Coordinates of C-alpha atoms and ligand atoms in Angstrom, one line a residue:
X1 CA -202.1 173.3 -81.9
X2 CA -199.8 175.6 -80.7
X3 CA -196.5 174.5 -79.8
X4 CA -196.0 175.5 -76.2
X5 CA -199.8 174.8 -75.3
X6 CA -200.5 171.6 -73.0
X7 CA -202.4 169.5 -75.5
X8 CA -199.5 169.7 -77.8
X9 CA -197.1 168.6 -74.9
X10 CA -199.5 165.9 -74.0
X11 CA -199.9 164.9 -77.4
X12 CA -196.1 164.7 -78.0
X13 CA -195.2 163.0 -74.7
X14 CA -198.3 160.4 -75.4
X15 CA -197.0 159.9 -78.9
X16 CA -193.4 159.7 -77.7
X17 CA -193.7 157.3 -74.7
X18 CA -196.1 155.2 -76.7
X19 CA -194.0 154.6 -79.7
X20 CA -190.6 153.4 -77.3
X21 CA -193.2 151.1 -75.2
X22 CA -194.3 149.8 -78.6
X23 CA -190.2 149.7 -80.0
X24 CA -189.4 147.5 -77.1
X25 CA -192.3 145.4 -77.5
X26 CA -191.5 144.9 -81.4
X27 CA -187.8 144.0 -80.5
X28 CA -188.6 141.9 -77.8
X29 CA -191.3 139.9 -79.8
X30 CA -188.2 139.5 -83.0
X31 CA -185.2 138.8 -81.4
X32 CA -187.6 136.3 -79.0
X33 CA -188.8 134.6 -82.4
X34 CA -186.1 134.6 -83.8
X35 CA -184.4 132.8 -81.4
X36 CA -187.1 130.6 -81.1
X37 CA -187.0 129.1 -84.1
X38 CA -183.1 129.0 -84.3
X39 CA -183.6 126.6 -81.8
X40 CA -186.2 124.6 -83.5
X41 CA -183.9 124.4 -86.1
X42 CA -180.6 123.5 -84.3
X43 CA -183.1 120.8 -82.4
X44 CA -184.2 119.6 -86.1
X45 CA -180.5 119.2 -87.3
X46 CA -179.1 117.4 -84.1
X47 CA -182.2 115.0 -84.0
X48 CA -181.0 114.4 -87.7
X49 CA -177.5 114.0 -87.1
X50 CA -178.6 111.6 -84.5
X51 CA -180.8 109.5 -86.5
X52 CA -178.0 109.5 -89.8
X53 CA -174.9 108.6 -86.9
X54 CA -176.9 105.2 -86.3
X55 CA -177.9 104.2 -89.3
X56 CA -174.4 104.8 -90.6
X57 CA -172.9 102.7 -87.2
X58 CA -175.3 99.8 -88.5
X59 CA -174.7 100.3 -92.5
X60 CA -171.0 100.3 -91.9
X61 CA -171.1 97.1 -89.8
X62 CA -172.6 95.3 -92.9
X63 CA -171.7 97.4 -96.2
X64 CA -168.8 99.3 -97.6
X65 CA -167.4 101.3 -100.8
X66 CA -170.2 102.0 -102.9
X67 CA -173.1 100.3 -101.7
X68 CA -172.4 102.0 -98.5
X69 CA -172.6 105.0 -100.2
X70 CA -175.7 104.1 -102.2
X71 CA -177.5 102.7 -98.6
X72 CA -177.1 106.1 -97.5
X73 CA -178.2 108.3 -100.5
X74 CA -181.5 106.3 -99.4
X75 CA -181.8 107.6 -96.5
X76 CA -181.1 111.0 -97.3
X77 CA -183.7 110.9 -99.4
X78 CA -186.4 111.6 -96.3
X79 CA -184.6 114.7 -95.9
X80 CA -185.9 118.0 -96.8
X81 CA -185.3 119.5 -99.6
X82 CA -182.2 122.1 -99.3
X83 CA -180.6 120.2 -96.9
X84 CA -177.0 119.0 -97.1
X85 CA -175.4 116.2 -94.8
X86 CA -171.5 116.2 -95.3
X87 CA -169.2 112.9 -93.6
X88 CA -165.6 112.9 -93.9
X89 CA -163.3 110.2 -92.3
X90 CA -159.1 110.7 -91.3
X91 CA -159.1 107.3 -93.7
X92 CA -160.4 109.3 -97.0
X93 CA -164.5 108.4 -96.6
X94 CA -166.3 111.2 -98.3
X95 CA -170.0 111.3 -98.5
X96 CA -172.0 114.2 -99.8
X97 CA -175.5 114.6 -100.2
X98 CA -176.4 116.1 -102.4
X99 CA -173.8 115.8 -104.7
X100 CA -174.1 119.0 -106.2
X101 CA -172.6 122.2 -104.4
X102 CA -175.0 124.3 -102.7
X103 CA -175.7 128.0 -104.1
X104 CA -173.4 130.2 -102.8
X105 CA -176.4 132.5 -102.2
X106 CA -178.1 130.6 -99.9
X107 CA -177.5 130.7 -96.0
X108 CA -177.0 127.5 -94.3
X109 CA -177.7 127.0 -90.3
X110 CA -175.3 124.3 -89.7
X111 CA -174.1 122.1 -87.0
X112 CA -171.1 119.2 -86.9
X113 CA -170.0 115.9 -84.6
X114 CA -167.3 113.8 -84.5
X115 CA -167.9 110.4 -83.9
X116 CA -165.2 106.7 -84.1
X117 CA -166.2 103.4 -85.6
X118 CA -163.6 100.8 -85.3
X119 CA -161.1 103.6 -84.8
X120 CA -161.9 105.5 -87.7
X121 CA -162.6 109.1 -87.1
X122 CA -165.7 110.8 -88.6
X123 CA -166.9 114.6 -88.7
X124 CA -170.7 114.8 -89.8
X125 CA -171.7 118.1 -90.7
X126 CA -175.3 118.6 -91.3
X127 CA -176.9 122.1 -92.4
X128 CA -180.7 123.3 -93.5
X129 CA -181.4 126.8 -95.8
X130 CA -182.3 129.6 -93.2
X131 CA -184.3 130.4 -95.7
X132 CA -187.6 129.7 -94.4
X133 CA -186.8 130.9 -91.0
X134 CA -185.5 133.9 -92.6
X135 CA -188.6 134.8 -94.3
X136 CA -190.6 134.8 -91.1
X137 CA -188.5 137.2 -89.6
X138 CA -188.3 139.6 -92.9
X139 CA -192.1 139.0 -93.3
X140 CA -192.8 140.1 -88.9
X141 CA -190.4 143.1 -89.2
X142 CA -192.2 144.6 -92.1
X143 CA -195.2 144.0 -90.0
X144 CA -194.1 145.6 -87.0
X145 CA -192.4 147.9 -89.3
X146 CA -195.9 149.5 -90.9
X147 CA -198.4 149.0 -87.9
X148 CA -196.0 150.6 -85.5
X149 CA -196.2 154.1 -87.0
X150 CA -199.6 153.7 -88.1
X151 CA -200.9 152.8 -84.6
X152 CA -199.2 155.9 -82.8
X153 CA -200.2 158.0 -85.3
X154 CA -203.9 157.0 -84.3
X155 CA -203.1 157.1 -80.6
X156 CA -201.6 160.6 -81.1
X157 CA -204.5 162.0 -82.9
X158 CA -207.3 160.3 -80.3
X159 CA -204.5 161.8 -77.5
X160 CA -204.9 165.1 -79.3
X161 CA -208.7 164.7 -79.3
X162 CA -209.4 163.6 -75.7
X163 CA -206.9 166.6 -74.4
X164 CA -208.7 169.1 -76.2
X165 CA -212.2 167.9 -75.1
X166 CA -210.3 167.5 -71.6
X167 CA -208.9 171.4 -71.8
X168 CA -212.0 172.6 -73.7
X169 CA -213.6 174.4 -70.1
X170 CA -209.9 175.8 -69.5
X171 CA -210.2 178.2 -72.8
X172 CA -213.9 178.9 -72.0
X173 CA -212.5 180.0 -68.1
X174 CA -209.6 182.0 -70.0
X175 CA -212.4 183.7 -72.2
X176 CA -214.7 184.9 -69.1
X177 CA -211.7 185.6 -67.3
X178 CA -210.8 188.4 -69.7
X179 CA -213.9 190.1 -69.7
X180 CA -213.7 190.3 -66.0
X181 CA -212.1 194.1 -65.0
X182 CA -211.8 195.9 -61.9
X183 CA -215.2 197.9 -63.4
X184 CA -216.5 194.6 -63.9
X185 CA -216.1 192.6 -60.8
X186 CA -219.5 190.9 -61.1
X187 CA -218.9 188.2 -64.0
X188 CA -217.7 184.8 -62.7
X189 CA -215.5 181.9 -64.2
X190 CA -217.8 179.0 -65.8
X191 CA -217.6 175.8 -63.5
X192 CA -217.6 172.9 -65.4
X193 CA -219.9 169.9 -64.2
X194 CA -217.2 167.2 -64.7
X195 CA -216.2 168.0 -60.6
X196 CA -213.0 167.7 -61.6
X197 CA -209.5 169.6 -60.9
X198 CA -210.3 172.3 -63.5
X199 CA -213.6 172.5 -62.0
X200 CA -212.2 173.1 -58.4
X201 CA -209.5 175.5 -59.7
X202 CA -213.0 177.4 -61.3
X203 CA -214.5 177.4 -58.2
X204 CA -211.9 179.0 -56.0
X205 CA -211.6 181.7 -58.5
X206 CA -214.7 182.6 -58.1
X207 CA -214.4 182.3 -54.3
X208 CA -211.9 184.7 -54.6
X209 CA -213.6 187.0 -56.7
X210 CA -216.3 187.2 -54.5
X211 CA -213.8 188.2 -51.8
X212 CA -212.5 191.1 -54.3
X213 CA -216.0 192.1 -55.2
X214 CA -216.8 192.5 -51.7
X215 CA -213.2 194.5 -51.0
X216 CA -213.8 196.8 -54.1
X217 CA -217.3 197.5 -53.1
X218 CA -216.5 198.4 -49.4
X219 CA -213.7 200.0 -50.5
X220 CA -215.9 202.4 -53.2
X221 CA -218.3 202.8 -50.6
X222 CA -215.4 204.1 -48.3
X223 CA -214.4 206.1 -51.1
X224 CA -217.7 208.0 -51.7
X225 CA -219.0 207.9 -47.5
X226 CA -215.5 209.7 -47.2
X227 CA -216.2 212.7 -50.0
X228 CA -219.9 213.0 -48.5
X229 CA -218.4 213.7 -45.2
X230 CA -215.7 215.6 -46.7
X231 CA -218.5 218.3 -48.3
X232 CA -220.4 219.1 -45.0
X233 CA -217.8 221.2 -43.6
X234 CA -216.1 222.3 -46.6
X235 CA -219.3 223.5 -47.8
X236 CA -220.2 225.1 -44.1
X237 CA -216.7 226.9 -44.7
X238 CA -217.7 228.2 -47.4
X239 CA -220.9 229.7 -46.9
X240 CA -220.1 231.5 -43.8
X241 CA -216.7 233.0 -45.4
X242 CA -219.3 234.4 -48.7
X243 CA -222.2 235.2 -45.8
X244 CA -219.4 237.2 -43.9
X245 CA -217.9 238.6 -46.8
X246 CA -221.1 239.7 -48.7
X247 CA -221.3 242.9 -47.4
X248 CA -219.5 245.5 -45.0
X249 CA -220.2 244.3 -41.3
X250 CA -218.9 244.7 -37.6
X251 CA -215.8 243.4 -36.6
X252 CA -217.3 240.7 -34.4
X253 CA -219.7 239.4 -36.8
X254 CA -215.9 238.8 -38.5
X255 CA -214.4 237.3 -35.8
X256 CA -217.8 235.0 -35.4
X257 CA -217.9 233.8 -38.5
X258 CA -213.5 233.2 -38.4
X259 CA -213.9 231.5 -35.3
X260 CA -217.1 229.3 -37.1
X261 CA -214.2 228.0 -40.3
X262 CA -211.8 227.6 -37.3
X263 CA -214.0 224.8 -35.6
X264 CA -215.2 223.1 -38.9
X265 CA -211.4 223.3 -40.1
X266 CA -210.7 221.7 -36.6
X267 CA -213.3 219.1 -37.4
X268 CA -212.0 218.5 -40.9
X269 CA -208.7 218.1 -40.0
X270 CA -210.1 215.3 -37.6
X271 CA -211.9 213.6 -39.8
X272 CA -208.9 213.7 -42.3
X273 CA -206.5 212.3 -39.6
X274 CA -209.1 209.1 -39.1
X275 CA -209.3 208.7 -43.1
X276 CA -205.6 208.4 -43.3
X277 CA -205.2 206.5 -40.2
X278 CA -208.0 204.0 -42.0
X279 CA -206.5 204.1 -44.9
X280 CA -203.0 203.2 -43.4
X281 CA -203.8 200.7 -41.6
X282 CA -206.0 199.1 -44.7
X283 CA -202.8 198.9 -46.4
X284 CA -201.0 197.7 -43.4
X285 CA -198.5 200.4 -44.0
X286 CA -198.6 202.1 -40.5
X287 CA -195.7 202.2 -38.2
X288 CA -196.8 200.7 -34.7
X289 CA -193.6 199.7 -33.2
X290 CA -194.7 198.1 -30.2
X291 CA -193.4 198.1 -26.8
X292 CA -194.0 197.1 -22.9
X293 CA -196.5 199.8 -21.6
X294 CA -198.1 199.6 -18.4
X295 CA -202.1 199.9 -19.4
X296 CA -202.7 201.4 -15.9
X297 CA -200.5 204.7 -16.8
X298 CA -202.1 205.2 -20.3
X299 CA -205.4 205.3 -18.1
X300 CA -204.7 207.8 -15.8
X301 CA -203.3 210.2 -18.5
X302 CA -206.7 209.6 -20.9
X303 CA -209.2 209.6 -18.1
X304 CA -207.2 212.9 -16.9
X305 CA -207.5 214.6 -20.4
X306 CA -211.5 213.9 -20.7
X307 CA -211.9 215.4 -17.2
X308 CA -212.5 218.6 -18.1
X309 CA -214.5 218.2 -21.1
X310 CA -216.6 215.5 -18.8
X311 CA -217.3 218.0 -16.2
X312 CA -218.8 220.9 -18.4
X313 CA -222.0 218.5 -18.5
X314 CA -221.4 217.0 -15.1
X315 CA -220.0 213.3 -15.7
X316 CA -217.9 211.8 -13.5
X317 CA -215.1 209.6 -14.8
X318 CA -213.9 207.1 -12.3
X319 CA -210.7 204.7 -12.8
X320 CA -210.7 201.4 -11.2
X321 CA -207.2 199.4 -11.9
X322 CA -205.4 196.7 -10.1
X323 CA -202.8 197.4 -8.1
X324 CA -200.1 195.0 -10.1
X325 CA -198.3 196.2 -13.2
X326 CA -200.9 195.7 -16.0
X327 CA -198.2 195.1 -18.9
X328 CA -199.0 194.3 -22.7
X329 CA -197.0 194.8 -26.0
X330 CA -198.1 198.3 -27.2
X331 CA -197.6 200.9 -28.8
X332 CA -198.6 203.6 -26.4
X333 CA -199.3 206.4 -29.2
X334 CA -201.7 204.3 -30.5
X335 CA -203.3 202.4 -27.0
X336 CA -203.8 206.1 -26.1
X337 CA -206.0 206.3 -29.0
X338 CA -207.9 203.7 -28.3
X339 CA -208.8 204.3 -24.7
X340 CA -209.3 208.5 -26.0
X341 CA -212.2 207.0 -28.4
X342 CA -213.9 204.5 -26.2
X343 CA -213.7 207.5 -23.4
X344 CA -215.1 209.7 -25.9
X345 CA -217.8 207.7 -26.9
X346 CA -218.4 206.9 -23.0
X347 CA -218.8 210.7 -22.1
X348 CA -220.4 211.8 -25.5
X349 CA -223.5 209.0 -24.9
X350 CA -223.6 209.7 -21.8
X351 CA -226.4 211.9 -20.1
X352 CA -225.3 214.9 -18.5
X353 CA -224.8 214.4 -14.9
X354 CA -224.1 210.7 -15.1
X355 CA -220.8 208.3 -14.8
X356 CA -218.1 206.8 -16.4
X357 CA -216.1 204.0 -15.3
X358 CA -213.1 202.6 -16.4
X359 CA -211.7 199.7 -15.4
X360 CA -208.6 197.3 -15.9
X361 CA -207.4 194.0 -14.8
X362 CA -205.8 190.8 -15.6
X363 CA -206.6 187.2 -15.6
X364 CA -204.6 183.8 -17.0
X365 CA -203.5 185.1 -20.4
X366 CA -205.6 188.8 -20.8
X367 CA -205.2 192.5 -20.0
X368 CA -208.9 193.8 -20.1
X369 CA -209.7 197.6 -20.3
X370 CA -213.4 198.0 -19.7
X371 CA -215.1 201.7 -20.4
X372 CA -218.9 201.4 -18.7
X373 CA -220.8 204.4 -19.3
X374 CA -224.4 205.0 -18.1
X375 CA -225.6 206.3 -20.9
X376 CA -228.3 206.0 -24.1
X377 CA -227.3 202.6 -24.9
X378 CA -227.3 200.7 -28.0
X379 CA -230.0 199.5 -30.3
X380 CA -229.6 195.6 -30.7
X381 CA -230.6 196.4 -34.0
X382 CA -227.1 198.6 -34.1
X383 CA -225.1 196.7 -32.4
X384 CA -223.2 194.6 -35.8
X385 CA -223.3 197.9 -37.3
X386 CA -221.3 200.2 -34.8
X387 CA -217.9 198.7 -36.1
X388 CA -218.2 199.6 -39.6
X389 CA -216.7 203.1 -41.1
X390 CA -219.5 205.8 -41.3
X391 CA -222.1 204.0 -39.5
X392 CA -223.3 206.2 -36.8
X393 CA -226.7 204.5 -34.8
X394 CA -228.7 207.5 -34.3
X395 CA -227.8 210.4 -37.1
X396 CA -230.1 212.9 -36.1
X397 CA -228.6 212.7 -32.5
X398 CA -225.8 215.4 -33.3
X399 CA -222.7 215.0 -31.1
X400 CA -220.2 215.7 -34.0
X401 CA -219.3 212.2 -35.1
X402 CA -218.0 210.9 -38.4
X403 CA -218.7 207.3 -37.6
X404 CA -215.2 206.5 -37.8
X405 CA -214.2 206.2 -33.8
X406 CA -215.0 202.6 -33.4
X407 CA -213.7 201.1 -36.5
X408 CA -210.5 203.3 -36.1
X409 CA -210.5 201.4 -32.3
X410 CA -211.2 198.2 -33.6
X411 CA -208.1 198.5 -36.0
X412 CA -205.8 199.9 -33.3
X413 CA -206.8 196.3 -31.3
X414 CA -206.7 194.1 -34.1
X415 CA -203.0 195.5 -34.4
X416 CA -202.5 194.7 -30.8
X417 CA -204.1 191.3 -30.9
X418 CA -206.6 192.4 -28.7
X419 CA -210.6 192.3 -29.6
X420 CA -213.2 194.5 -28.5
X421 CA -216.3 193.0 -26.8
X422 CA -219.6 195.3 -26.2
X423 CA -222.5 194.7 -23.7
X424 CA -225.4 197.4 -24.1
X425 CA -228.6 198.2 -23.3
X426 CA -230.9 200.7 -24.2
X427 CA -231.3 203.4 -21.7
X428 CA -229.1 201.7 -19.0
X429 CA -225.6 202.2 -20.4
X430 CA -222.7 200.2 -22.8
X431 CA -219.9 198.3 -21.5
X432 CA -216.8 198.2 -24.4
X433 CA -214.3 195.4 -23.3
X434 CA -210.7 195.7 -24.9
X435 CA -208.9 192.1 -23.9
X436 CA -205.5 192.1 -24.4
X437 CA -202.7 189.4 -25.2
X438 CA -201.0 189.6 -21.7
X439 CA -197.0 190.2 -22.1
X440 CA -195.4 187.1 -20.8
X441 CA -197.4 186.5 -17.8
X442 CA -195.0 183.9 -16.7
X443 CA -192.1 186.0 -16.6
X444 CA -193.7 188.7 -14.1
X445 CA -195.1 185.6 -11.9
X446 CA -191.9 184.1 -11.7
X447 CA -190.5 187.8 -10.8
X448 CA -193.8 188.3 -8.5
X449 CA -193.2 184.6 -7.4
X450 CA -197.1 184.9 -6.7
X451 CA -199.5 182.1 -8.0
X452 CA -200.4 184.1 -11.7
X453 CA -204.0 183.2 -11.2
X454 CA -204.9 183.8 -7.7
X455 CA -203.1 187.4 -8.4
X456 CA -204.9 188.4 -11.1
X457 CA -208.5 187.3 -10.3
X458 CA -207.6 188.9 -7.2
X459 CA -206.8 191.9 -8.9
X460 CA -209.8 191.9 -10.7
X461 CA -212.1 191.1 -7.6
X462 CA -210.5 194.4 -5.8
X463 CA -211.4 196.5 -9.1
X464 CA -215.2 195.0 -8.8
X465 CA -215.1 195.5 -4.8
X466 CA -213.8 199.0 -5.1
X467 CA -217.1 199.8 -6.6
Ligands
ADP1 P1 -219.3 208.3 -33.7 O1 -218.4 209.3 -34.3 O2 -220.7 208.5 -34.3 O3 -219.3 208.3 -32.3 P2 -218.2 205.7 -33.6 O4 -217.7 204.8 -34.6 O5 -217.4 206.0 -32.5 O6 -218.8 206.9 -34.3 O7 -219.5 205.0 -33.1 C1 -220.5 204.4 -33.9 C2 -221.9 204.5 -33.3 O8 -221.9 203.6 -32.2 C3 -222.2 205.8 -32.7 O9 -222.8 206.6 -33.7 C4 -223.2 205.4 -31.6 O10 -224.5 205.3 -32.1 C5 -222.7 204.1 -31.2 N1 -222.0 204.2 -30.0 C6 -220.6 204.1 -29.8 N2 -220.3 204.2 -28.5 C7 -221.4 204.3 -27.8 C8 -221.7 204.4 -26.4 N3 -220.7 204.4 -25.5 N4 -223.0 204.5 -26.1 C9 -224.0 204.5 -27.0 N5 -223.7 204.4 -28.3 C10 -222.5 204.3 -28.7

């Protein structure tokens, strides 16, 4: 047992509180017996001192000198054997029984009395060997002596035994714990079926290994989507740079193929941008100081920068916003962001020729941002999919993509407390709802000194009417 472990500390602790319980107990039970019979004794001796006083009141009253003497010998006869009775009187009486002296070895318990007769003064003095009472007392200590030891040692050694059988599962959790690695995620701690503490302990563990698994495995498959991607355009680079350079050609076919590694380097150096915003914000490490923007500005300036792209296949974008301030905590780098990738998406699913409509408004507690496009739509079968890193619903459709839009968007709200809501159907069009935290409402209605919820359901009810 080693010395630091817990079923050596138990053990001692056991052994250590059991042994002063059972030192008390043994002194208590001696010095209580002890005194016990003391007082049987002393009780004895003044019940004899009683009996002798009267017998020598009467005796004296009728005999004297020797007979006296000889009357009272008798009685001490009845005594015990060992016992001495001792009278004295301020006249010169003398009695002693025995007549002998007693051995200077033995003990005496003792007890004395005065008493008159006819104005003579005694003092009785009568005492009985402590021997026997002694004896007990030698004969318990030796007892408690030798069973005391003997008893903790067995209590220690069934202590030891029940806190290994009781810490047994711990090593066999310590054992599987080891062989579980970062390359070995799957392995799990053994639960015990005693449902007890270790057994919970077990079982969180292994809750929270499932929670790690599941973190290592996304994160892998983040890992090895992220290369895949990576390859496409690196490997589009470099076949058009060796096509080009394979043999002597016209300058434009140069400038074709430059201007071909110039757009996939473009693309590249998007797609590296998202991974490393992704990545950033997995390890909470980006910098997003936040601060009051008004969400109606950041609108304008997004909707203002699709415009053009919009119009080469004939979408219109349309912005629909409250007139009140619209302000939330943000940070407007990365709210621009957002709104760019849900107005992206908008314009990129969008047929040519149709519309886009973005709207904003306010109710109790919520800035909303919606971005309704009339466009392909999204698969219900999609739709818990469309978050996630890489997923992109319809592959074969083209339009560029990584897959990475919406779950960089759905980072940039989570960091603005918002949440993103979508609404889709196929072939009609998708509605992505951003709901923000509303930066203290009460402060601008107070400013405003306009009933906060008649104001902003108002302000949404213009947006819809504006329609
Ligand atoms: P992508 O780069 O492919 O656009 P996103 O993460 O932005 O990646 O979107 C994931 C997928 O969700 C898209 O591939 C698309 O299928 C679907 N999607 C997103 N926005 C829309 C939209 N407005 N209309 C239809 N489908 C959409």
């Amino acid at each position: 047992m080693r010395a630091r472990s817990i079923r050596f500390r138990l053990t001692v602790w056991y052994a250590a509180v059991l042994a002063g319980a059972l030192a008390l107990f043994a002194a208590l039970l001696w010095i209580g017996l002890r005194q016990r019979l003391m007082r049987d004794l002393d009780q004895d001796l003044a019940g004899r001192a009683d009996r002798f006083e009267r017998y020598f009141t009467a005796e004296s009253a009728e005999f004297s000198g020797s007979t006296l003497k000889d009357e009272l010998q008798e009685f001490c006869q009845a005594l015990p054997p060992e016992s001495y009775l001792r009278l004295r009187s301020d006249r010169g009486f003398t009695f002693n029984y025995p007549d002998r002296q007693p051995l200077a070895a033995t003990q005496f318990r003792v007890i004395d009395r005065d008493f008159t007769i006819n104005g003579e003064h005694y003092h009785l003095m009568a005492g009985e060997p402590l021997e026997t009472v002694l004896h007990t007392l030698d004969l318990l200590r030796w007892l408690l002596l030798s069973l005391i030891p003997a008893v903790i040692g067995i209590a220690s050694f069934g202590g030891a035994w029940l806190s290994r059988r009781a810490l047994k599962p711990v090593d066999e959790i310590a054992a599987a714990a080891h062989a579980i690695s970062i390359e070995n995620l799957s392995g799990r701690l053994p639960v015990p079926a005693t449902g007890d503490e270790i057994a919970r302990l077990s079982r969180v563990l292994n809750q929270m290994l499932d929670r790690l698994e599941s973190a290592v495995r996304t994160l892998s498959q983040f890992v090895a989507d992220a290369s895949h991607e990576l390859r496409t355009p690196l490997a589009v680079i470099r076949t058009t740079a060796e096509l080009a350079l394979r043999r002597a050609r016209e300058p434009e076919v140069y400038r074709g193929a430059l201007r071909e590694i110039g757009a996939e380097t473009e693309r590249l150096t998007r797609l590296v941008e998202d991974l490393l915003a992704l990545a950033r914000s997995d390890t909470g490490t980006v910098e997003m100081p936040l601060s009051p923007v008004d969400v109606r500005g950041v609108i304008q300036a997004v909707c203002g920068e699709m415009a053009g792209l919009a119009e080469l296949r004939g979408i219109r974008i349309s912005a629909l916003v409250s007139d009140d301030p619209l302000t939330i905590s943000a940070n407007p780098a990365a709210l621009h962001r957002l709104l760019m990738l849900l107005l992206d998406n908008a314009v990129k699913y969008s047929r040519d020729g149709g519309e886009v409509r973005v709207r904003a408004g306010c109710d109790d507690s919520r800035v909303m941002v919606e971005v309704e496009d009339s466009g392909v739509g999204i698969d219900a079968a999609d739709m818990p999919h469309i978050f996630k890193r890489f997923y992109r619903a319809d592959r074969a459709r083209g339009g560029g993509g990584y897959g990475l839009g919406l779950s960089l968007a759905e980072s940039i709200a989570k960091a603005h407390g918002a949440e993103i809501e979508v609404r889709s159907r196929v072939g009609e069009g998708s509605v992505f709802r951003v709901k923000f935290p509303a930066r203290s409402n009460l402060l601008r209605e107070m400013l405003t000194s306009r009933a906060g919820e008649h104001c902003e359901l108002g302000a949404i009810r213009r947006v819809e009417s504006a329609e």
